[in-house]
């Protein structure tokens, strides 16, 4: 074997292989989980049988009645309007929380001194259940939509804050040194290296916060009777329209499920490289 | 107080194998003949005897007899060196151990200098201080007589850990363009041309839209090298660049590096390679600095006068190559096992 051909073999990863440019898998592949679907349908059917023949109570309607009520309410438009209001409170709250928490997390993560100044107050506020602050928020902000957005934002703030903080603080020093070596200023390093490095953490924080934000949005609606799906559920409960109450619960469940799907899809799209790495490209 | 490297007169650059004492004072070594010249690589002198010290000298004098080869860059009279490292010391904390102790050497423009030393001897610390990422506890680094206090725009560093130094959220093309992003003096077309040239130099044309996670380790390190090249540094610093790739890929990357130096030769790109791999150092470099065990200091400096162009199989089997290799092994073995006796050697000189 001549030296030249050996050198060619030495670099099979170079230009030798005809490359076919491709982007990383960003497509959201929708696969129906057949097994899970079958189990869910079976469970509903079992519940139907149970409520038809064994449990006969005005407070436990049959699933078929609940779905019929849901359908009727959807047609009437009430449920849609209420769901829209809940979604608005949820979205605004999560948006404010995301913006504020990322900004605060970046500041805390890039300066140990600032973090130590805020540490005590953060450690105190974090374990405090957000719902305990709802009465306080009502006193300050009244029973309007503002309270809902504020409480949702407050509760959703913490997971994103901590995830951003750890993401920025634990950014790879080699990645940071690389950028500094190329003469990037501190703000540039922050924007172009620290923030993208923390993106996987931030996305995880937002996913956790989305679930919490929905809890708070519904809770505030239940307590303040200010409209939305939470208030719908309370209203139907007071009117003992049990089927409609359950329809409201199912609607909240569907809303939560859709939100989770959307956040997960967004996460896959934005921090696509995370799955790249996990798929075994690098390690 | 200057180290051996900085005290050389221009016409003697690279020809003297002087040893630096821990304090940084040059220790003249007399050129005497010894058995080492005739000995085979497997026939190493016993550590603890006086022979290796003499062997050192004869080794370097022997090297002098081969003035041909690729080391022309070393001999060009270029006035003051491009890089001067002077009495560098580093302690990470006040009561911490000394990592670097009086490190001194200088590098001329266009040189390919390799720095070898036992693992954990503070090579990476030294490199971080040289490129301005880490502040030395004492001493200074001068780039063209300018003291380095922050990363200068004339240096680029290639890290060992490509998985950590490449940005996984950027494509190959954007990773390579990364250091050019804030350069306002370059037009969009100029940047694109530079990026394309750098990618072509490392043989990754066609992979521009890939992301690092989709590439093999060797290819990722090529991306890191291309990124440094697009930056067009005067000095390219390489910190164990091939330590995390397999042996075959490593040989390919070494040749890439030699090609790069050839291609950028007219711009006088200076290479400073830090490695623990003695063979790699001999194969690539014109000049080798051997570091002592920690705290690191330059234990020896020698010129590699191997004929070019170098090739993986032929160059590595040259008797000259093997002799240098055996010699560095001796020096490193010396500094590992007889670390305390260097002072004694000085007092007898």
Coordinates of C-alpha atoms in Angstrom, one line a residue:
Chain A
X1 CA 0.0 0.0 0.0
X2 CA 1.4 3.3 -1.0
X3 CA 1.6 6.2 1.5
X4 CA -1.0 8.2 -0.5
X5 CA -3.7 5.6 -0.4
X6 CA -3.0 5.1 3.3
X7 CA -3.4 8.7 3.9
X8 CA -6.7 8.6 2.1
X9 CA -7.8 5.9 4.4
X10 CA -6.7 7.8 7.4
X11 CA -9.2 10.5 6.7
X12 CA -12.4 8.6 6.0
X13 CA -14.3 11.2 8.0
X14 CA -13.2 14.0 5.8
X15 CA -14.1 14.7 2.3
X16 CA -14.1 11.1 1.3
X17 CA -17.7 10.4 2.0
X18 CA -20.1 12.2 -0.2
X19 CA -22.0 14.4 2.2
X20 CA -25.7 14.8 1.9
X21 CA -26.5 18.0 3.8
X22 CA -29.4 17.5 6.2
X23 CA -30.7 19.5 9.1
X24 CA -31.2 17.9 12.5
X25 CA -34.5 16.3 13.1
X26 CA -36.7 19.3 13.9
X27 CA -39.9 17.8 12.6
X28 CA -42.4 17.0 15.2
X29 CA -43.4 13.5 14.4
X30 CA -46.9 12.8 15.6
X31 CA -47.2 9.1 16.6
X32 CA -50.4 7.8 18.0
X33 CA -49.8 5.8 21.1
X34 CA -52.2 3.0 20.3
X35 CA -51.7 1.0 23.5
X36 CA -52.3 4.1 25.6
X37 CA -55.4 5.1 23.6
X38 CA -56.9 1.6 23.9
X39 CA -56.3 1.6 27.7
X40 CA -57.9 5.1 28.0
X41 CA -60.9 4.1 26.0
X42 CA -61.2 0.8 28.0
X43 CA -61.1 2.8 31.2
X44 CA -63.9 5.1 30.1
X45 CA -66.0 2.2 29.0
X46 CA -65.4 0.4 32.4
X47 CA -66.4 3.7 34.1
X48 CA -69.5 3.8 31.9
X49 CA -70.5 0.3 32.9
X50 CA -69.8 1.0 36.6
X51 CA -71.9 4.1 36.7
X52 CA -74.7 2.5 34.6
X53 CA -75.2 -0.6 36.7
X54 CA -73.5 -0.2 40.1
X55 CA -73.0 3.4 41.2
X56 CA -76.2 5.3 40.8
X57 CA -75.7 8.8 42.2
X58 CA -76.6 12.2 40.9
X59 CA -73.1 13.3 41.8
X60 CA -71.4 10.7 39.6
X61 CA -72.7 11.1 36.1
X62 CA -71.9 8.6 33.4
X63 CA -69.0 9.4 31.1
X64 CA -71.4 9.4 28.2
X65 CA -73.5 12.1 29.9
X66 CA -70.4 14.1 30.7
X67 CA -69.2 14.0 27.1
X68 CA -72.7 14.9 25.8
X69 CA -72.8 17.8 28.2
X70 CA -69.3 18.9 27.0
X71 CA -70.5 18.7 23.4
X72 CA -73.6 20.8 24.2
X73 CA -71.7 23.4 26.1
X74 CA -69.1 23.7 23.4
X75 CA -71.8 24.2 20.8
X76 CA -73.4 26.9 23.1
X77 CA -70.1 28.7 23.2
X78 CA -69.9 29.3 26.9
X79 CA -67.2 26.8 27.5
X80 CA -65.2 28.1 24.6
X81 CA -65.3 31.6 25.9
X82 CA -64.3 30.5 29.4
X83 CA -61.5 28.3 28.1
X84 CA -60.3 31.3 26.1
X85 CA -60.2 33.4 29.2
X86 CA -58.3 30.8 31.1
X87 CA -55.9 30.4 28.3
X88 CA -55.4 34.1 28.2
X89 CA -54.6 34.4 31.9
X90 CA -52.3 31.4 31.6
X91 CA -50.5 32.7 28.5
X92 CA -50.0 36.2 29.9
X93 CA -48.8 34.9 33.3
X94 CA -46.4 32.4 31.7
X95 CA -45.1 35.0 29.3
X96 CA -44.4 37.6 32.0
X97 CA -42.9 34.9 34.2
X98 CA -40.6 33.6 31.4
X99 CA -39.3 37.1 30.5
X100 CA -38.7 38.1 34.1
X101 CA -37.3 34.8 35.2
X102 CA -34.8 34.5 32.3
X103 CA -33.6 38.1 32.9
X104 CA -33.3 37.5 36.7
X105 CA -31.8 34.1 36.2
X106 CA -29.1 35.4 33.8
X107 CA -28.2 38.2 36.3
X108 CA -28.0 35.8 39.2
X109 CA -26.2 33.1 37.3
X110 CA -23.5 35.4 36.0
X111 CA -22.6 37.0 39.3
X112 CA -22.1 35.0 42.5
X113 CA -22.2 38.2 44.5
X114 CA -25.6 39.2 43.3
X115 CA -26.8 35.7 43.9
X116 CA -25.6 35.6 47.5
X117 CA -27.4 39.0 48.1
X118 CA -30.7 37.5 46.9
X119 CA -30.2 34.0 48.1
X120 CA -31.9 34.3 51.5
X121 CA -35.1 35.9 50.2
X122 CA -35.3 33.4 47.3
X123 CA -34.9 30.5 49.6
X124 CA -37.7 31.9 51.7
X125 CA -40.1 32.6 48.9
X126 CA -39.6 29.5 46.9
X127 CA -41.1 26.9 49.2
X128 CA -44.0 29.2 50.1
X129 CA -47.0 27.7 48.3
X130 CA -48.1 30.3 45.7
X131 CA -51.8 29.7 46.5
X132 CA -51.2 31.0 50.0
X133 CA -50.6 34.4 48.5
X134 CA -53.9 34.6 46.6
X135 CA -55.8 36.4 49.4
X136 CA -53.0 38.9 49.6
X137 CA -53.1 39.4 45.8
X138 CA -56.9 39.9 45.9
X139 CA -56.4 42.6 48.6
X140 CA -53.9 44.4 46.5
X141 CA -55.2 43.8 42.9
X142 CA -58.9 43.1 43.4
X143 CA -60.8 40.2 41.9
X144 CA -60.3 41.1 38.3
X145 CA -58.1 39.4 35.7
X146 CA -55.0 41.1 37.0
X147 CA -54.9 38.9 40.1
X148 CA -55.1 35.8 37.9
X149 CA -52.2 36.9 35.7
X150 CA -50.1 38.1 38.6
X151 CA -50.5 34.9 40.6
X152 CA -49.9 32.8 37.5
X153 CA -46.8 34.7 36.7
X154 CA -45.6 34.5 40.3
X155 CA -45.9 30.8 40.5
X156 CA -44.5 30.2 37.1
X157 CA -41.5 32.4 37.9
X158 CA -39.6 30.1 40.2
X159 CA -39.0 27.0 38.1
X160 CA -37.8 29.1 35.2
X161 CA -35.7 31.3 37.4
X162 CA -33.8 28.4 39.0
X163 CA -33.4 26.5 35.7
X164 CA -32.0 29.6 34.1
X165 CA -29.8 30.3 37.0
X166 CA -28.3 26.8 37.0
X167 CA -28.0 26.8 33.3
X168 CA -26.0 30.0 33.2
X169 CA -23.9 29.3 36.2
X170 CA -23.0 25.8 35.0
X171 CA -22.3 26.8 31.4
X172 CA -19.2 25.0 30.2
X173 CA -16.1 27.1 31.1
X174 CA -14.5 25.8 27.9
X175 CA -17.3 27.2 25.8
X176 CA -17.0 30.5 27.6
X177 CA -13.2 30.6 27.3
X178 CA -13.5 29.8 23.6
X179 CA -15.7 32.9 23.1
X180 CA -13.4 35.0 25.3
X181 CA -10.5 33.8 23.3
X182 CA -12.1 35.2 20.2
X183 CA -12.4 38.5 21.8
X184 CA -16.1 38.6 22.7
X185 CA -17.1 41.1 25.3
X186 CA -18.9 40.1 28.4
X187 CA -22.4 41.0 27.1
X188 CA -21.6 39.2 23.9
X189 CA -20.5 36.1 25.7
X190 CA -23.7 36.3 27.7
X191 CA -26.0 36.6 24.7
X192 CA -24.1 34.2 22.3
X193 CA -22.9 31.5 24.7
X194 CA -24.4 31.6 28.1
X195 CA -28.0 32.0 27.1
X196 CA -27.9 29.3 24.4
X197 CA -26.1 27.0 26.8
X198 CA -28.8 27.6 29.3
X199 CA -31.5 27.1 26.7
X200 CA -32.0 23.4 27.5
X201 CA -32.5 24.2 31.2
X202 CA -34.7 27.1 30.4
X203 CA -37.0 25.0 28.2
X204 CA -37.3 22.4 31.0
X205 CA -38.2 25.2 33.4
X206 CA -40.9 26.5 31.1
X207 CA -42.3 23.0 30.8
X208 CA -42.6 22.7 34.6
X209 CA -43.9 26.2 34.9
X210 CA -46.6 25.7 32.3
X211 CA -48.2 23.0 34.4
X212 CA -48.0 25.2 37.5
X213 CA -49.3 28.2 35.7
X214 CA -52.5 26.3 34.7
X215 CA -53.0 25.2 38.3
X216 CA -52.8 28.8 39.5
X217 CA -55.0 30.2 36.7
X218 CA -57.7 27.8 37.6
X219 CA -57.3 28.2 41.3
X220 CA -57.6 32.0 41.2
X221 CA -60.7 31.6 39.0
X222 CA -62.3 29.3 41.5
X223 CA -61.5 31.6 44.5
X224 CA -62.3 34.9 42.9
X225 CA -65.2 33.8 40.7
X226 CA -63.8 36.0 38.0
X227 CA -64.7 33.9 34.9
X228 CA -62.8 31.3 33.1
X229 CA -62.9 27.5 33.3
X230 CA -62.4 27.6 37.1
X231 CA -65.4 29.8 37.6
X232 CA -67.4 27.7 35.2
X233 CA -66.7 24.6 37.3
X234 CA -67.7 26.4 40.5
X235 CA -70.9 27.8 38.9
X236 CA -72.0 24.4 37.7
X237 CA -71.2 22.8 41.0
X238 CA -73.4 25.4 42.8
X239 CA -76.2 24.9 40.4
X240 CA -75.7 21.1 40.8
X241 CA -75.4 20.6 37.1
X242 CA -73.1 17.8 37.7
X243 CA -72.6 16.7 34.1
X244 CA -71.7 20.2 33.1
X245 CA -69.3 20.5 36.1
X246 CA -67.5 17.4 35.0
X247 CA -67.5 18.7 31.4
X248 CA -65.6 21.7 32.7
X249 CA -63.1 19.4 34.4
X250 CA -62.6 17.5 31.3
X251 CA -62.2 20.7 29.4
X252 CA -59.4 21.8 31.8
X253 CA -57.8 18.4 31.3
X254 CA -57.8 18.7 27.6
X255 CA -56.5 22.3 27.8
X256 CA -53.6 21.1 30.0
X257 CA -52.8 18.2 27.7
X258 CA -52.7 20.4 24.6
X259 CA -50.5 23.0 26.5
X260 CA -48.1 20.3 27.4
X261 CA -48.0 19.0 23.8
X262 CA -47.4 22.5 22.5
X263 CA -44.6 23.3 25.0
X264 CA -42.9 20.0 24.3
X265 CA -43.1 20.6 20.6
X266 CA -41.6 24.1 21.0
X267 CA -38.9 22.7 23.2
X268 CA -37.9 20.1 20.6
X269 CA -37.8 22.8 18.0
X270 CA -35.8 25.4 19.9
X271 CA -33.3 23.2 21.7
X272 CA -33.0 20.6 18.9
X273 CA -29.3 19.9 19.7
X274 CA -30.1 18.3 23.0
X275 CA -31.6 15.3 21.3
X276 CA -28.8 15.3 18.8
X277 CA -26.4 14.7 21.5
X278 CA -28.5 12.1 23.2
X279 CA -28.8 10.2 19.9
X280 CA -25.1 9.5 20.2
X281 CA -23.5 11.9 17.9
X282 CA -20.9 13.2 20.3
X283 CA -20.6 10.8 23.1
Chain B
X1 CA 16.4 37.6 34.8
X2 CA 16.0 35.7 31.6
X3 CA 15.5 32.1 30.8
X4 CA 17.8 30.2 28.4
X5 CA 15.4 30.7 25.5
X6 CA 15.3 34.5 25.8
X7 CA 19.0 34.9 26.1
X8 CA 20.0 33.4 22.8
X9 CA 21.4 35.6 20.2
X10 CA 19.5 35.5 16.9
X11 CA 22.1 33.6 14.9
X12 CA 22.2 30.8 17.5
X13 CA 18.5 30.4 17.8
X14 CA 17.5 26.8 18.2
X15 CA 21.0 25.5 18.2
X16 CA 21.8 25.5 21.9
X17 CA 20.5 22.9 24.2
X18 CA 20.9 24.8 27.5
X19 CA 19.1 23.7 30.6
X20 CA 17.1 26.0 32.7
X21 CA 17.4 25.7 36.4
X22 CA 14.3 26.1 38.5
X23 CA 15.2 29.7 39.2
X24 CA 15.3 30.3 35.5
X25 CA 19.0 30.9 35.2
X26 CA 20.6 29.3 32.2
X27 CA 23.0 26.5 33.0
X28 CA 25.7 26.1 30.5
X29 CA 26.4 22.6 29.5
X30 CA 29.7 21.6 28.0
X31 CA 29.7 19.8 24.8
X32 CA 31.3 16.5 25.5
X33 CA 31.0 13.3 23.8
X34 CA 29.2 10.4 25.5
X35 CA 27.9 7.0 25.0
X36 CA 24.3 8.2 24.3
X37 CA 25.0 9.1 20.8
X38 CA 25.8 5.6 20.0
X39 CA 23.2 4.0 22.1
X40 CA 19.9 2.7 20.8
X41 CA 16.5 3.9 22.0
X42 CA 16.0 0.8 24.0
X43 CA 19.4 1.1 25.7
X44 CA 18.6 4.0 28.0
X45 CA 21.0 5.1 30.7
X46 CA 20.0 4.5 34.2
X47 CA 18.4 7.4 35.9
X48 CA 20.3 8.7 38.8
X49 CA 23.7 8.6 37.0
X50 CA 25.4 11.6 35.6
X51 CA 25.4 10.2 32.1
X52 CA 22.1 11.7 30.9
X53 CA 23.2 15.3 31.6
X54 CA 26.1 14.8 29.3
X55 CA 24.0 12.8 26.9
X56 CA 21.7 15.8 26.5
X57 CA 24.5 17.9 25.2
X58 CA 25.8 15.5 22.8
X59 CA 22.3 14.9 21.6
X60 CA 21.9 18.6 20.7
X61 CA 25.3 19.0 19.3
X62 CA 24.6 16.0 17.2
X63 CA 21.4 17.6 16.0
X64 CA 23.4 20.6 14.9
X65 CA 25.1 18.6 12.3
X66 CA 21.8 18.5 10.3
X67 CA 21.1 22.0 9.4
X68 CA 18.8 21.1 6.5
X69 CA 15.1 20.6 6.8
X70 CA 12.0 22.4 7.5
X71 CA 13.3 24.6 10.2
X72 CA 14.1 27.6 8.0
X73 CA 11.5 29.6 9.8
X74 CA 13.5 29.2 12.9
X75 CA 16.6 30.6 11.3
X76 CA 15.1 33.6 9.6
X77 CA 16.4 36.7 11.4
X78 CA 13.1 38.2 12.4
X79 CA 14.4 40.7 15.0
X80 CA 12.5 40.3 18.2
X81 CA 10.4 37.1 18.8
X82 CA 6.7 37.3 18.3
X83 CA 5.9 35.8 21.6
X84 CA 8.0 36.1 24.8
X85 CA 7.1 34.3 28.0
X86 CA 9.0 35.6 30.9
X87 CA 9.3 34.1 34.3
X88 CA 5.7 32.9 34.4
X89 CA 4.5 31.7 37.8
X90 CA 1.1 30.6 38.9
X91 CA -0.6 29.8 42.1
X92 CA -4.3 29.3 42.1
X93 CA -4.7 30.3 45.7
X94 CA -2.3 32.0 48.1
X95 CA -1.6 28.7 50.0
X96 CA -2.1 26.5 47.0
X97 CA 0.7 24.6 45.2
X98 CA 2.9 26.3 42.6
X99 CA 1.6 25.2 39.2
X100 CA 4.2 27.0 37.1
X101 CA 7.5 28.1 38.3
X102 CA 9.5 30.5 36.3
X103 CA 8.5 29.5 32.9
X104 CA 10.5 31.3 30.2
X105 CA 10.8 30.9 26.5
X106 CA 10.3 32.8 23.3
X107 CA 8.8 31.9 19.9
X108 CA 9.7 33.4 16.6
X109 CA 7.2 34.2 13.9
X110 CA 6.5 31.2 11.7
X111 CA 7.8 28.7 14.2
X112 CA 6.1 25.5 15.0
X113 CA 6.9 24.9 18.6
X114 CA 5.7 21.9 20.6
X115 CA 5.7 21.9 24.3
X116 CA 5.7 18.5 25.9
X117 CA 5.5 17.6 29.5
X118 CA 4.2 14.9 31.8
X119 CA 0.5 15.0 32.3
X120 CA -0.6 17.3 35.1
X121 CA 2.5 19.4 34.9
X122 CA 0.5 22.6 34.3
X123 CA 0.6 22.7 30.5
X124 CA -3.0 23.9 30.1
X125 CA -2.5 26.5 32.9
X126 CA 0.5 27.8 31.0
X127 CA -1.5 28.0 27.7
X128 CA -4.4 29.8 29.4
X129 CA -1.9 32.4 30.8
X130 CA -0.3 32.8 27.4
X131 CA -3.5 33.6 25.6
X132 CA -4.7 35.9 28.3
X133 CA -7.5 33.9 29.7
X134 CA -5.8 33.5 33.1
X135 CA -3.8 36.0 35.0
X136 CA -0.3 34.9 36.0
X137 CA 0.7 35.2 39.7
X138 CA 4.1 36.6 38.5
X139 CA 5.9 37.2 35.3
X140 CA 4.4 38.2 32.0
X141 CA 3.7 37.2 28.5
X142 CA 4.6 39.6 25.7
X143 CA 3.2 39.6 22.2
X144 CA 5.4 41.7 20.0
X145 CA 6.5 43.6 23.1
X146 CA 2.9 44.2 24.2
X147 CA 2.1 42.7 27.6
X148 CA -0.9 40.4 27.4
X149 CA -3.6 41.2 29.9
X150 CA -6.7 40.1 28.0
X151 CA -7.2 37.7 25.0
X152 CA -5.4 39.4 22.1
X153 CA -7.0 39.3 18.6
X154 CA -3.9 37.8 17.2
X155 CA -4.2 34.5 19.0
X156 CA -6.6 31.6 18.7
X157 CA -6.8 28.6 20.9
X158 CA -7.9 25.2 20.0
X159 CA -9.0 23.2 23.0
X160 CA -8.7 19.5 23.6
X161 CA -12.3 19.1 24.3
X162 CA -14.1 19.8 21.1
X163 CA -17.4 18.6 22.5
X164 CA -17.3 21.4 25.0
X165 CA -15.7 24.2 22.9
X166 CA -17.9 23.8 19.8
X167 CA -21.4 25.3 20.1
X168 CA -24.0 22.5 19.5
X169 CA -26.7 24.9 18.6
X170 CA -24.8 26.3 15.7
X171 CA -24.2 24.6 12.4
X172 CA -20.6 23.8 11.2
X173 CA -20.7 27.0 9.0
X174 CA -22.0 29.2 11.9
X175 CA -19.5 27.7 14.3
X176 CA -16.7 28.6 12.0
X177 CA -18.1 32.1 11.5
X178 CA -18.6 32.6 15.2
X179 CA -15.3 34.5 15.8
X180 CA -16.0 36.8 12.8
X181 CA -19.5 37.8 13.9
X182 CA -18.5 41.0 15.6
X183 CA -15.8 42.0 13.0
X184 CA -17.2 45.2 11.4
X185 CA -14.2 45.7 9.2
X186 CA -15.1 42.6 7.1
X187 CA -17.9 42.6 4.6
X188 CA -20.4 39.8 4.5
X189 CA -18.7 38.3 1.4
X190 CA -15.3 38.5 3.0
X191 CA -16.5 36.6 6.0
X192 CA -18.2 34.0 3.8
X193 CA -15.0 33.6 1.8
X194 CA -12.9 33.1 4.9
X195 CA -15.3 30.6 6.4
X196 CA -15.4 28.6 3.2
X197 CA -11.6 28.7 2.9
X198 CA -11.2 27.5 6.5
X199 CA -13.7 24.7 6.1
X200 CA -12.0 23.6 2.9
X201 CA -8.6 23.6 4.5
X202 CA -9.7 21.1 7.0
X203 CA -11.6 19.1 4.4
X204 CA -15.1 19.6 5.6
X205 CA -16.6 21.1 2.5
X206 CA -20.1 19.8 2.1
X207 CA -20.7 19.5 5.8
X208 CA -21.5 23.2 6.4
X209 CA -25.1 22.7 7.4
X210 CA -24.4 19.8 9.8
X211 CA -24.5 20.3 13.5
X212 CA -21.6 19.2 15.7
X213 CA -23.7 16.5 17.3
X214 CA -24.0 14.8 13.9
X215 CA -20.3 14.6 13.3
X216 CA -17.6 12.2 14.5
X217 CA -15.1 13.3 17.0
X218 CA -12.3 13.8 14.5
X219 CA -14.6 15.9 12.3
X220 CA -15.6 18.0 15.3
X221 CA -12.0 18.8 16.1
X222 CA -11.6 19.8 12.4
X223 CA -14.4 22.2 12.9
X224 CA -12.7 23.6 15.9
X225 CA -9.5 24.0 13.9
X226 CA -11.3 25.6 11.0
X227 CA -12.9 28.1 13.4
X228 CA -9.5 29.1 14.7
X229 CA -8.2 29.4 11.1
X230 CA -11.2 31.6 10.1
X231 CA -10.1 34.0 12.9
X232 CA -6.7 34.3 11.0
X233 CA -4.6 34.4 14.1
X234 CA -0.9 35.2 14.0
X235 CA -0.4 32.6 16.6
X236 CA -2.4 29.4 16.8
X237 CA -2.3 27.7 20.2
X238 CA -3.3 24.1 20.4
X239 CA -4.0 22.5 23.7
X240 CA -3.7 18.7 23.3
X241 CA -5.9 19.0 20.2
X242 CA -5.8 15.4 19.3
X243 CA -5.8 13.7 22.7
X244 CA -9.5 12.8 22.4
X245 CA -9.5 11.2 19.0
X246 CA -8.5 7.8 17.8
X247 CA -5.0 7.1 16.5
X248 CA -5.9 7.0 12.8
X249 CA -7.9 10.2 12.9
X250 CA -5.1 11.8 14.9
X251 CA -2.6 11.1 12.1
X252 CA -5.0 12.6 9.6
X253 CA -5.4 15.7 11.8
X254 CA -1.7 16.0 12.3
X255 CA -1.2 16.1 8.5
X256 CA -4.0 18.6 8.3
X257 CA -2.1 20.8 10.7
X258 CA 1.1 20.6 8.6
X259 CA -0.9 21.5 5.5
X260 CA -2.4 24.4 7.3
X261 CA 1.0 25.7 8.3
X262 CA 2.2 25.3 4.7
X263 CA -0.9 27.1 3.4
X264 CA -0.6 30.0 5.8
X265 CA 3.2 30.1 5.7
X266 CA 3.4 33.4 3.8
X267 CA 1.3 35.0 6.5
X268 CA 3.7 33.6 9.0
X269 CA 1.3 31.7 11.1
X270 CA 3.0 30.6 14.3
X271 CA 2.0 27.4 15.9
X272 CA 2.3 26.5 19.6
X273 CA 1.3 23.0 20.3
X274 CA 0.9 21.6 23.8
X275 CA 0.9 17.9 24.1
X276 CA 1.9 14.9 26.2
X277 CA 2.5 12.9 23.1
X278 CA 6.2 12.9 22.3
X279 CA 5.9 11.4 18.9
X280 CA 3.4 14.0 17.9
X281 CA 5.6 16.8 19.0
X282 CA 8.6 15.5 17.1
X283 CA 6.5 14.8 14.0
X284 CA 5.0 18.3 13.9
X285 CA 7.4 20.7 15.4
X286 CA 10.5 22.6 14.4
X287 CA 11.4 23.1 18.0
X288 CA 10.4 21.3 21.2
X289 CA 10.3 22.6 24.7
X290 CA 10.3 19.9 27.3
X291 CA 8.7 20.8 30.6
X292 CA 9.7 19.5 34.0
X293 CA 7.3 17.8 36.4
X294 CA 5.1 20.3 38.3
X295 CA 5.6 23.1 39.1
X296 CA 6.5 23.3 35.4
X297 CA 9.5 25.0 34.0
X298 CA 11.4 24.5 30.8
X299 CA 13.7 21.6 31.4
X300 CA 15.1 21.5 27.9
X301 CA 14.8 23.0 24.5
X302 CA 15.7 21.3 21.3
X303 CA 15.5 21.7 17.6
X304 CA 13.9 19.1 15.4
X305 CA 15.9 18.9 12.1
X306 CA 13.8 16.4 10.3
X307 CA 13.6 16.7 6.6
X308 CA 10.4 17.9 5.1
X309 CA 7.8 17.3 3.8
X310 CA 7.1 15.0 6.7
X311 CA 5.1 11.8 6.2
X312 CA 3.5 9.7 8.9
X313 CA 5.3 6.5 8.0
X314 CA 8.7 7.6 6.7
X315 CA 9.4 10.5 9.1
X316 CA 8.5 8.4 12.1
X317 CA 10.9 5.7 11.1
X318 CA 13.9 7.9 10.6
X319 CA 16.7 7.2 12.9
X320 CA 16.8 10.8 13.7
X321 CA 13.2 10.7 14.9
X322 CA 13.9 7.8 17.1
X323 CA 16.9 9.4 18.6
X324 CA 15.1 12.6 19.5
X325 CA 12.3 10.5 20.9
X326 CA 14.6 8.5 23.1
X327 CA 16.3 11.6 24.2
X328 CA 13.0 13.3 25.2
X329 CA 12.0 10.2 27.1
X330 CA 15.3 10.5 29.0
X331 CA 14.7 14.1 29.8
X332 CA 11.2 13.5 31.0
X333 CA 12.2 10.4 32.9
X334 CA 15.0 12.5 34.4
X335 CA 12.7 15.3 35.5
X336 CA 10.2 12.8 36.9
X337 CA 12.7 10.8 38.9
X338 CA 15.5 13.2 39.6
X339 CA 13.5 16.3 40.0
X340 CA 15.4 17.3 43.1
X341 CA 18.9 17.0 41.6
X342 CA 18.7 19.7 39.0
X343 CA 19.9 22.2 41.6
X344 CA 22.8 19.9 42.3
X345 CA 23.7 19.8 38.6
X346 CA 23.8 23.5 38.5
X347 CA 26.2 23.8 41.5
X348 CA 28.6 21.4 39.9
X349 CA 28.6 23.2 36.6

